[in-house]
PDB file of C-alpha atoms and ligand atoms in Angstrom:
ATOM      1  CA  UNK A  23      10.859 -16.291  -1.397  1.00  0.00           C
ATOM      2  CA  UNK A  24      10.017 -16.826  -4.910  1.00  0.00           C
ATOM      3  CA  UNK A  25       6.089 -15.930  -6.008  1.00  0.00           C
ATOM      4  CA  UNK A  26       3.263 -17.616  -5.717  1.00  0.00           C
ATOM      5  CA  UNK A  27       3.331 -19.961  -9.265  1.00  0.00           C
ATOM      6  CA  UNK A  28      -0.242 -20.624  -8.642  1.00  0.00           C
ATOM      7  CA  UNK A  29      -0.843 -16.579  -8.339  1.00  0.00           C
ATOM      8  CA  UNK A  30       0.506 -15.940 -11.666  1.00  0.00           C
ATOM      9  CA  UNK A  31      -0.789 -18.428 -13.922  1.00  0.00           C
ATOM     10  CA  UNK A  32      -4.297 -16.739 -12.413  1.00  0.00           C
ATOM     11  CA  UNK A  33      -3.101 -13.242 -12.874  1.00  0.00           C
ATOM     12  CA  UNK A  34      -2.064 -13.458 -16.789  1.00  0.00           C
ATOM     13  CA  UNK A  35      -4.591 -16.721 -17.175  1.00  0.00           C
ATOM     14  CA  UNK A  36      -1.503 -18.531 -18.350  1.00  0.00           C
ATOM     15  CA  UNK A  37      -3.408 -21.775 -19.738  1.00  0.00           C
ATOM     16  CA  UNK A  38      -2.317 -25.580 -20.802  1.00  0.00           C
ATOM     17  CA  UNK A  39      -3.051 -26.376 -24.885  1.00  0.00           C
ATOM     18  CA  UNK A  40      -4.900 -29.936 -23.566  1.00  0.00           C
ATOM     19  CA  UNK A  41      -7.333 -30.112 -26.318  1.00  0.00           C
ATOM     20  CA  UNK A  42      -6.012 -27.769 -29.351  1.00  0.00           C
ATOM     21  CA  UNK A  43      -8.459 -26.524 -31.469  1.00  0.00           C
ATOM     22  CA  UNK A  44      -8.843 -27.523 -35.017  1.00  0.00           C
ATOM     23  CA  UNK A  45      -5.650 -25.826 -36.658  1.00  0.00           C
ATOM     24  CA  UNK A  46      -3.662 -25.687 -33.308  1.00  0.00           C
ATOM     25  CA  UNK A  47      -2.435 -29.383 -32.994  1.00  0.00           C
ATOM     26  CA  UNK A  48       0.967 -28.346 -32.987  1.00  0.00           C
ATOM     27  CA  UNK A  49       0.792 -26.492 -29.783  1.00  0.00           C
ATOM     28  CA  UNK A  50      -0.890 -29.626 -28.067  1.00  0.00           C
ATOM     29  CA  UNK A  51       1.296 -30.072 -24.662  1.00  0.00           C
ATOM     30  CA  UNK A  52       2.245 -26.259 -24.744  1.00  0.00           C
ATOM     31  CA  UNK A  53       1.785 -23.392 -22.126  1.00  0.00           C
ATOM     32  CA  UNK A  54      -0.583 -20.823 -23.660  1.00  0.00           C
ATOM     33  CA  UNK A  55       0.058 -17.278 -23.107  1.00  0.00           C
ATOM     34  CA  UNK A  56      -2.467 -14.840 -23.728  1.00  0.00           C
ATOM     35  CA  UNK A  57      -1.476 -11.214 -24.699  1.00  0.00           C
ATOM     36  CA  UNK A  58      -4.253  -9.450 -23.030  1.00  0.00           C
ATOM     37  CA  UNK A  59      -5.463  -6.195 -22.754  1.00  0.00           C
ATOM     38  CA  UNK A  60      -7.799  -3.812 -20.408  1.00  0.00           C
ATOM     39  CA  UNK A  61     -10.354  -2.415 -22.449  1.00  0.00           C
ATOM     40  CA  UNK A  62     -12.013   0.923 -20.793  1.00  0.00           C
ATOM     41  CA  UNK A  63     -15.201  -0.416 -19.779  1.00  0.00           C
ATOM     42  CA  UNK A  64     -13.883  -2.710 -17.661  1.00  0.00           C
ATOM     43  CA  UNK A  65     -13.289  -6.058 -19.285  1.00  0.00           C
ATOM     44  CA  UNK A  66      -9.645  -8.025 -19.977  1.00  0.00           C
ATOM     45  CA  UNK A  67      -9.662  -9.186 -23.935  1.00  0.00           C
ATOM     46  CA  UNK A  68      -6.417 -11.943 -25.606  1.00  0.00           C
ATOM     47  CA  UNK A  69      -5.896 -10.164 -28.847  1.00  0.00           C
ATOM     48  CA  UNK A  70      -2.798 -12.978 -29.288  1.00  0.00           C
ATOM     49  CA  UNK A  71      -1.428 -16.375 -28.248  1.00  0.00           C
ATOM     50  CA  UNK A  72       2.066 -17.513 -28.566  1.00  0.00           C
ATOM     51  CA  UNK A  73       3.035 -20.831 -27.057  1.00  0.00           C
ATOM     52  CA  UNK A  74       6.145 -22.100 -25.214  1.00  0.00           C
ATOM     53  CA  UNK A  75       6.764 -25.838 -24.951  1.00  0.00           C
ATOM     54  CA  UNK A  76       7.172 -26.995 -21.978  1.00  0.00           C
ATOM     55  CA  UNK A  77       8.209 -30.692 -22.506  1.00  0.00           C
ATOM     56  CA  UNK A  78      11.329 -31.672 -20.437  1.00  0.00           C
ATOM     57  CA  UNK A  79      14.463 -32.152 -22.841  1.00  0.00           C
ATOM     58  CA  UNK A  80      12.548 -31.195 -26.006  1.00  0.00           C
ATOM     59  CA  UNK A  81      14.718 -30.077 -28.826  1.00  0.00           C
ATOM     60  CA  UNK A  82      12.142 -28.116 -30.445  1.00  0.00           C
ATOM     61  CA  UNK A  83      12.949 -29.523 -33.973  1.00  0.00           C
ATOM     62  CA  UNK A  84       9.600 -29.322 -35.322  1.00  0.00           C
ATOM     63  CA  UNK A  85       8.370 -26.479 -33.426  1.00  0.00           C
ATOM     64  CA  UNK A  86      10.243 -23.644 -31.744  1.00  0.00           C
ATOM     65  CA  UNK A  87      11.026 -23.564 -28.075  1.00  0.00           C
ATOM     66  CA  UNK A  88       8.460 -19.942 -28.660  1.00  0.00           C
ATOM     67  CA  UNK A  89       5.501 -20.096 -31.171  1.00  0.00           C
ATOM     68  CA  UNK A  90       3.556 -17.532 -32.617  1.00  0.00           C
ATOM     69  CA  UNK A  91       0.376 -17.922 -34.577  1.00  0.00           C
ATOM     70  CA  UNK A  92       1.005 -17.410 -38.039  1.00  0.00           C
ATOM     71  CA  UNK A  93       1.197 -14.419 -39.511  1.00  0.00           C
ATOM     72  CA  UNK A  94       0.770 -12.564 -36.429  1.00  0.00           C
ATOM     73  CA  UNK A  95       2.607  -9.446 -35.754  1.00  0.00           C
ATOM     74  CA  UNK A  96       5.291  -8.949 -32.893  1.00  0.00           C
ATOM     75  CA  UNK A  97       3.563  -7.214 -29.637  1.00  0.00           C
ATOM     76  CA  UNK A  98       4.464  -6.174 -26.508  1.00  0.00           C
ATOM     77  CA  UNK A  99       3.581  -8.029 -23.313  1.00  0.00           C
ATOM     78  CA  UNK A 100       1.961  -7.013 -20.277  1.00  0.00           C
ATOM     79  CA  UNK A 101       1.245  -4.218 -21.457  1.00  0.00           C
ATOM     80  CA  UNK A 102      -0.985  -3.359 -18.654  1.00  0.00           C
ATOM     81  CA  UNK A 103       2.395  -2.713 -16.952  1.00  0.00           C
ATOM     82  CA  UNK A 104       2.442   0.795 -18.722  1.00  0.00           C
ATOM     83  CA  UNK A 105      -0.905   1.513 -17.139  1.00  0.00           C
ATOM     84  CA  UNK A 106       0.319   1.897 -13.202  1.00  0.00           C
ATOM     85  CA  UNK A 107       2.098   4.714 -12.426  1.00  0.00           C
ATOM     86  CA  UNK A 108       5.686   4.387 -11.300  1.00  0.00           C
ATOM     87  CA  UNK A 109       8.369   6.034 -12.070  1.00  0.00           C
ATOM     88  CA  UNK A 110      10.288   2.717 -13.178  1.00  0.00           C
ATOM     89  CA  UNK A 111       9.345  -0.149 -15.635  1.00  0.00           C
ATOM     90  CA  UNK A 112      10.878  -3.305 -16.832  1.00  0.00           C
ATOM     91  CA  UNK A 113      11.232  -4.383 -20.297  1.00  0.00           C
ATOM     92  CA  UNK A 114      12.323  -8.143 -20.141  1.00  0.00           C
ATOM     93  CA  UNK A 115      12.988 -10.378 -23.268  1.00  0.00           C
ATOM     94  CA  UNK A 116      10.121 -12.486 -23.347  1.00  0.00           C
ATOM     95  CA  UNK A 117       7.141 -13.298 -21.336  1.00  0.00           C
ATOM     96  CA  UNK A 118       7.538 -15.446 -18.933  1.00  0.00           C
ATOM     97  CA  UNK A 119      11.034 -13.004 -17.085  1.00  0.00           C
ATOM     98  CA  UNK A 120       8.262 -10.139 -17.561  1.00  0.00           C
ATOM     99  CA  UNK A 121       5.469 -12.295 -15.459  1.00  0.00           C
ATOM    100  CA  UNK A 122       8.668 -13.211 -12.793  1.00  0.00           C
ATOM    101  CA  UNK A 123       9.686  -9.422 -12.987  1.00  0.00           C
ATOM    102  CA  UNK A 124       6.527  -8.305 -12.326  1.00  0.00           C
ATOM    103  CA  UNK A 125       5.445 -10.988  -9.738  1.00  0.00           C
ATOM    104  CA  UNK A 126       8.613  -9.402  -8.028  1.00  0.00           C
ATOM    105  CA  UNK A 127       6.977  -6.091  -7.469  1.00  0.00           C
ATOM    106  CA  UNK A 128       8.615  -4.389 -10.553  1.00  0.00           C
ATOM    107  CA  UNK A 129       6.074  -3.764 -13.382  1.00  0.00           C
ATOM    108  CA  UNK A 130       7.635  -5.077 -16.494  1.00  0.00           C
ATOM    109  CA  UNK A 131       6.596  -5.511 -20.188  1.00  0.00           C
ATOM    110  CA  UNK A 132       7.836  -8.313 -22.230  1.00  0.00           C
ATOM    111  CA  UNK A 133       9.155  -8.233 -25.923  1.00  0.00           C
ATOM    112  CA  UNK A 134       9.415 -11.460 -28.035  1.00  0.00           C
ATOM    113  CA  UNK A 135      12.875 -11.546 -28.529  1.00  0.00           C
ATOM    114  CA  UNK A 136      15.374  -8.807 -30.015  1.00  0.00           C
ATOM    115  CA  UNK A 137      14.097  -8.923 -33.520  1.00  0.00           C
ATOM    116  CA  UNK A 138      10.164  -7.937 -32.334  1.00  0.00           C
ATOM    117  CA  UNK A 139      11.401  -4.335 -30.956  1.00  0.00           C
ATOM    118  CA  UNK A 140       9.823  -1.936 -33.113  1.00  0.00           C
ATOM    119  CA  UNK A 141      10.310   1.823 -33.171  1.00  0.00           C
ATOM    120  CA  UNK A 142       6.825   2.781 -32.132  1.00  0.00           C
ATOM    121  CA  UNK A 143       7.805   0.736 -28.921  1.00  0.00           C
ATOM    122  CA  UNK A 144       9.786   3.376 -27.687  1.00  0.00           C
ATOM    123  CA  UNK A 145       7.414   6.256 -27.012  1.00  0.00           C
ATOM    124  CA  UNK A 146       5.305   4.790 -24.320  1.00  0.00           C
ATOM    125  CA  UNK A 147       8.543   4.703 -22.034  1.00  0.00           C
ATOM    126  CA  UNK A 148      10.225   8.058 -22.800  1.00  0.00           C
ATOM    127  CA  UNK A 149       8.149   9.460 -19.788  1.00  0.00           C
ATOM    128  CA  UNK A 150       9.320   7.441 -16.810  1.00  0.00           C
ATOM    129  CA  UNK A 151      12.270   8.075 -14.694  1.00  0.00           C
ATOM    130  CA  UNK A 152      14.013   4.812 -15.729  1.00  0.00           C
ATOM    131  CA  UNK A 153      13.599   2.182 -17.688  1.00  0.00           C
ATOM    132  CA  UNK A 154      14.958  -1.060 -16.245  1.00  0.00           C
ATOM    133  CA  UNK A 155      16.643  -3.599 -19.080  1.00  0.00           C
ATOM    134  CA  UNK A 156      16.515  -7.020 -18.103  1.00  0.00           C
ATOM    135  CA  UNK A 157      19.215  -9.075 -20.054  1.00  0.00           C
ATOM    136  CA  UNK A 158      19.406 -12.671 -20.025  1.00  0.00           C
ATOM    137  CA  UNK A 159      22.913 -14.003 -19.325  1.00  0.00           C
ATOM    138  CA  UNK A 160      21.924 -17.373 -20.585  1.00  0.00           C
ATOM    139  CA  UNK A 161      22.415 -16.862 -24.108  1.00  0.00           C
ATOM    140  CA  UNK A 162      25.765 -16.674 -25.809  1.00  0.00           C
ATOM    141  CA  UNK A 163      25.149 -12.714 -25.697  1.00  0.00           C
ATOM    142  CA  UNK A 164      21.585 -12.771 -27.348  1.00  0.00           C
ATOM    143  CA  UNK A 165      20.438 -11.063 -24.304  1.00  0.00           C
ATOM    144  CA  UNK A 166      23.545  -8.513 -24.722  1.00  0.00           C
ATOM    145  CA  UNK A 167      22.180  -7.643 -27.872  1.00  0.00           C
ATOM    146  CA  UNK A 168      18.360  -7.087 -27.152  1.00  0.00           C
ATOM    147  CA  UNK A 169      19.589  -4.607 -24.184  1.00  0.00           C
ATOM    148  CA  UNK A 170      22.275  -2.844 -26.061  1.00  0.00           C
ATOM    149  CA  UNK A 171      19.466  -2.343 -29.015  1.00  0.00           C
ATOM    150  CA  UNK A 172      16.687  -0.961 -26.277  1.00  0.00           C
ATOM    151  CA  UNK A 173      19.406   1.003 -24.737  1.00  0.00           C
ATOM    152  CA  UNK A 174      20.419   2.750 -27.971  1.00  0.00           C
ATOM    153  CA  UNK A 175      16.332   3.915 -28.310  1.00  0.00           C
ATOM    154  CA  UNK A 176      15.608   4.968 -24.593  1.00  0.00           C
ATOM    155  CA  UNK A 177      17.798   7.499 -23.463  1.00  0.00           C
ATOM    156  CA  UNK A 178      16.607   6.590 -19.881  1.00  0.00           C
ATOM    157  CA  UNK A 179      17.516   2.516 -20.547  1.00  0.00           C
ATOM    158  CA  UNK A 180      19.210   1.172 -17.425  1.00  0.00           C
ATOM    159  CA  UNK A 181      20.662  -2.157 -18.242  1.00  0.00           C
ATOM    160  CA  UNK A 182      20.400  -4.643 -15.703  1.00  0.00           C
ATOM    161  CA  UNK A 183      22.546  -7.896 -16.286  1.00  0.00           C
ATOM    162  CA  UNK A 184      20.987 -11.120 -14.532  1.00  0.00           C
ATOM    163  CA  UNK A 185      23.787 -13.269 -13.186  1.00  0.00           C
ATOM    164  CA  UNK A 186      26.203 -15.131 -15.406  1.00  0.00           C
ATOM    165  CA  UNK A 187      24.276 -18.418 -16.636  1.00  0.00           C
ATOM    166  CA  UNK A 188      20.968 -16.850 -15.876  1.00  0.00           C
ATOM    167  CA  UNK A 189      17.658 -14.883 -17.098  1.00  0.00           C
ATOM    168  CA  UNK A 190      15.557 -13.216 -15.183  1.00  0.00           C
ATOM    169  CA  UNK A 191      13.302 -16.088 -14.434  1.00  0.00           C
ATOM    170  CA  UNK A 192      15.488 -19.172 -13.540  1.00  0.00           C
ATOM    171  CA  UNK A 193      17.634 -16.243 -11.278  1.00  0.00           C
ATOM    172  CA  UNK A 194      14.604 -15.758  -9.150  1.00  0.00           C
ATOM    173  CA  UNK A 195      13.343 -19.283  -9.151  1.00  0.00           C
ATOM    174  CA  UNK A 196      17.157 -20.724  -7.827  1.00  0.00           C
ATOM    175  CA  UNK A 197      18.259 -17.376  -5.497  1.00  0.00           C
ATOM    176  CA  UNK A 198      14.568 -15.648  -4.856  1.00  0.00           C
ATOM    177  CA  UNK A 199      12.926 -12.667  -5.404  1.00  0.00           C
ATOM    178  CA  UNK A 200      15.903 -10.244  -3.783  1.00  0.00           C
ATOM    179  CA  UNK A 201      17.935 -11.526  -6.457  1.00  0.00           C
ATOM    180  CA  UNK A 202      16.215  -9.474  -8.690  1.00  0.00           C
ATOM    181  CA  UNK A 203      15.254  -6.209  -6.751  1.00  0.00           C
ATOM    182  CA  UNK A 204      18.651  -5.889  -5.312  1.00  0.00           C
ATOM    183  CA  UNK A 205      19.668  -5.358  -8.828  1.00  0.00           C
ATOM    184  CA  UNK A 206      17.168  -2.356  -9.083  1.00  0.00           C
ATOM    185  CA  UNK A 207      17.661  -0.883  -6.143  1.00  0.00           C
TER     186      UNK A 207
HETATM  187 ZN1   ZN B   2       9.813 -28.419 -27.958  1.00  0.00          ZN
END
């Protein structure tokens, strides 16, 4: 079965831009994801935003389909992820396959897209036993490229292909949650 939708938007307080702030009409109708973090004494902080629209059809001509507030930096996503300890992660391309890859019981970060990998990325995930890839198959070989980049930096990278047509997220949501962790296992 796939997760709980209702679960996740709770978990990473996914939001709906309803009433944009002044400066933020653009995202008006977009899902809000906050990039949050666990601070020590106990309390969850959103150090960013980005925005994916989520109107049916949209072409995203004035806008992108992803949105990040200007002159904001590229950052990793859930990073919280990095905090449990397994000996397996998941880096994903994007947010939403790292909530889906994570809702499916394997911990996953997200990166914004190939071009947002930095160097200083790599040393949080040089400890673990292996470090999942997800690659979208959805993309004319974008995804191909964002693993075969993360794979060349990790010497314990195990790229994991989702299905022909598919990313992460829309492979879950049409064959369930075994579509994913059979991949893994
Ligand atoms: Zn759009």
């Amino acid at each position: 079965m796939a997760p709980s939708i209702a679960t996740e938007v709770g978990r990473f307080r996914l939001g709906y831009v309803a009433d944009p702030v002044v400066g933020h009409e653009s995202y008006r109708g977009m899902l809000a994801i906050p990039y949050l973090r666990w601070a020590p004494g106990g309390k969850w902080s959103v150090i960013s935003l980005r925005f994916r629209c989520i109107t049916p059809d949209c072409k995203h001509e004035y806008h992108g389909k992803y949105n990040t507030l200007p002159g904001d930096r590229p950052r990793m996503y859930n990073t919280i992820a990095l905090a449990q300890n397994d000996d397996t992660i998941g880096i994903c391309e994007g947010e939403i396959d790292a909530i889906t890859a994570t809702a499916c019981g394997i911990p996953s970060v997200g990166i914004p897209g190939v071009e947002a990998w930095a160097k200083h990325f790599r040393e949080p995930f040089l400890g673990y036993e292996k470090v999942f890839i997800f690659a979208d198959n959805d993309d004319n070989g974008q995804g191909k490229s964002f693993a075969k980049k993360l794979a060349s930096d990790l010497p314990n990278a195990l790229v994991v292909p989702a299905m022909e047509g598919e990313d992460v997220n829309s492979m879950v949501v049409k064959h369930g949650k075994s579509a994913l962790t059979e991949r893994v296992a």
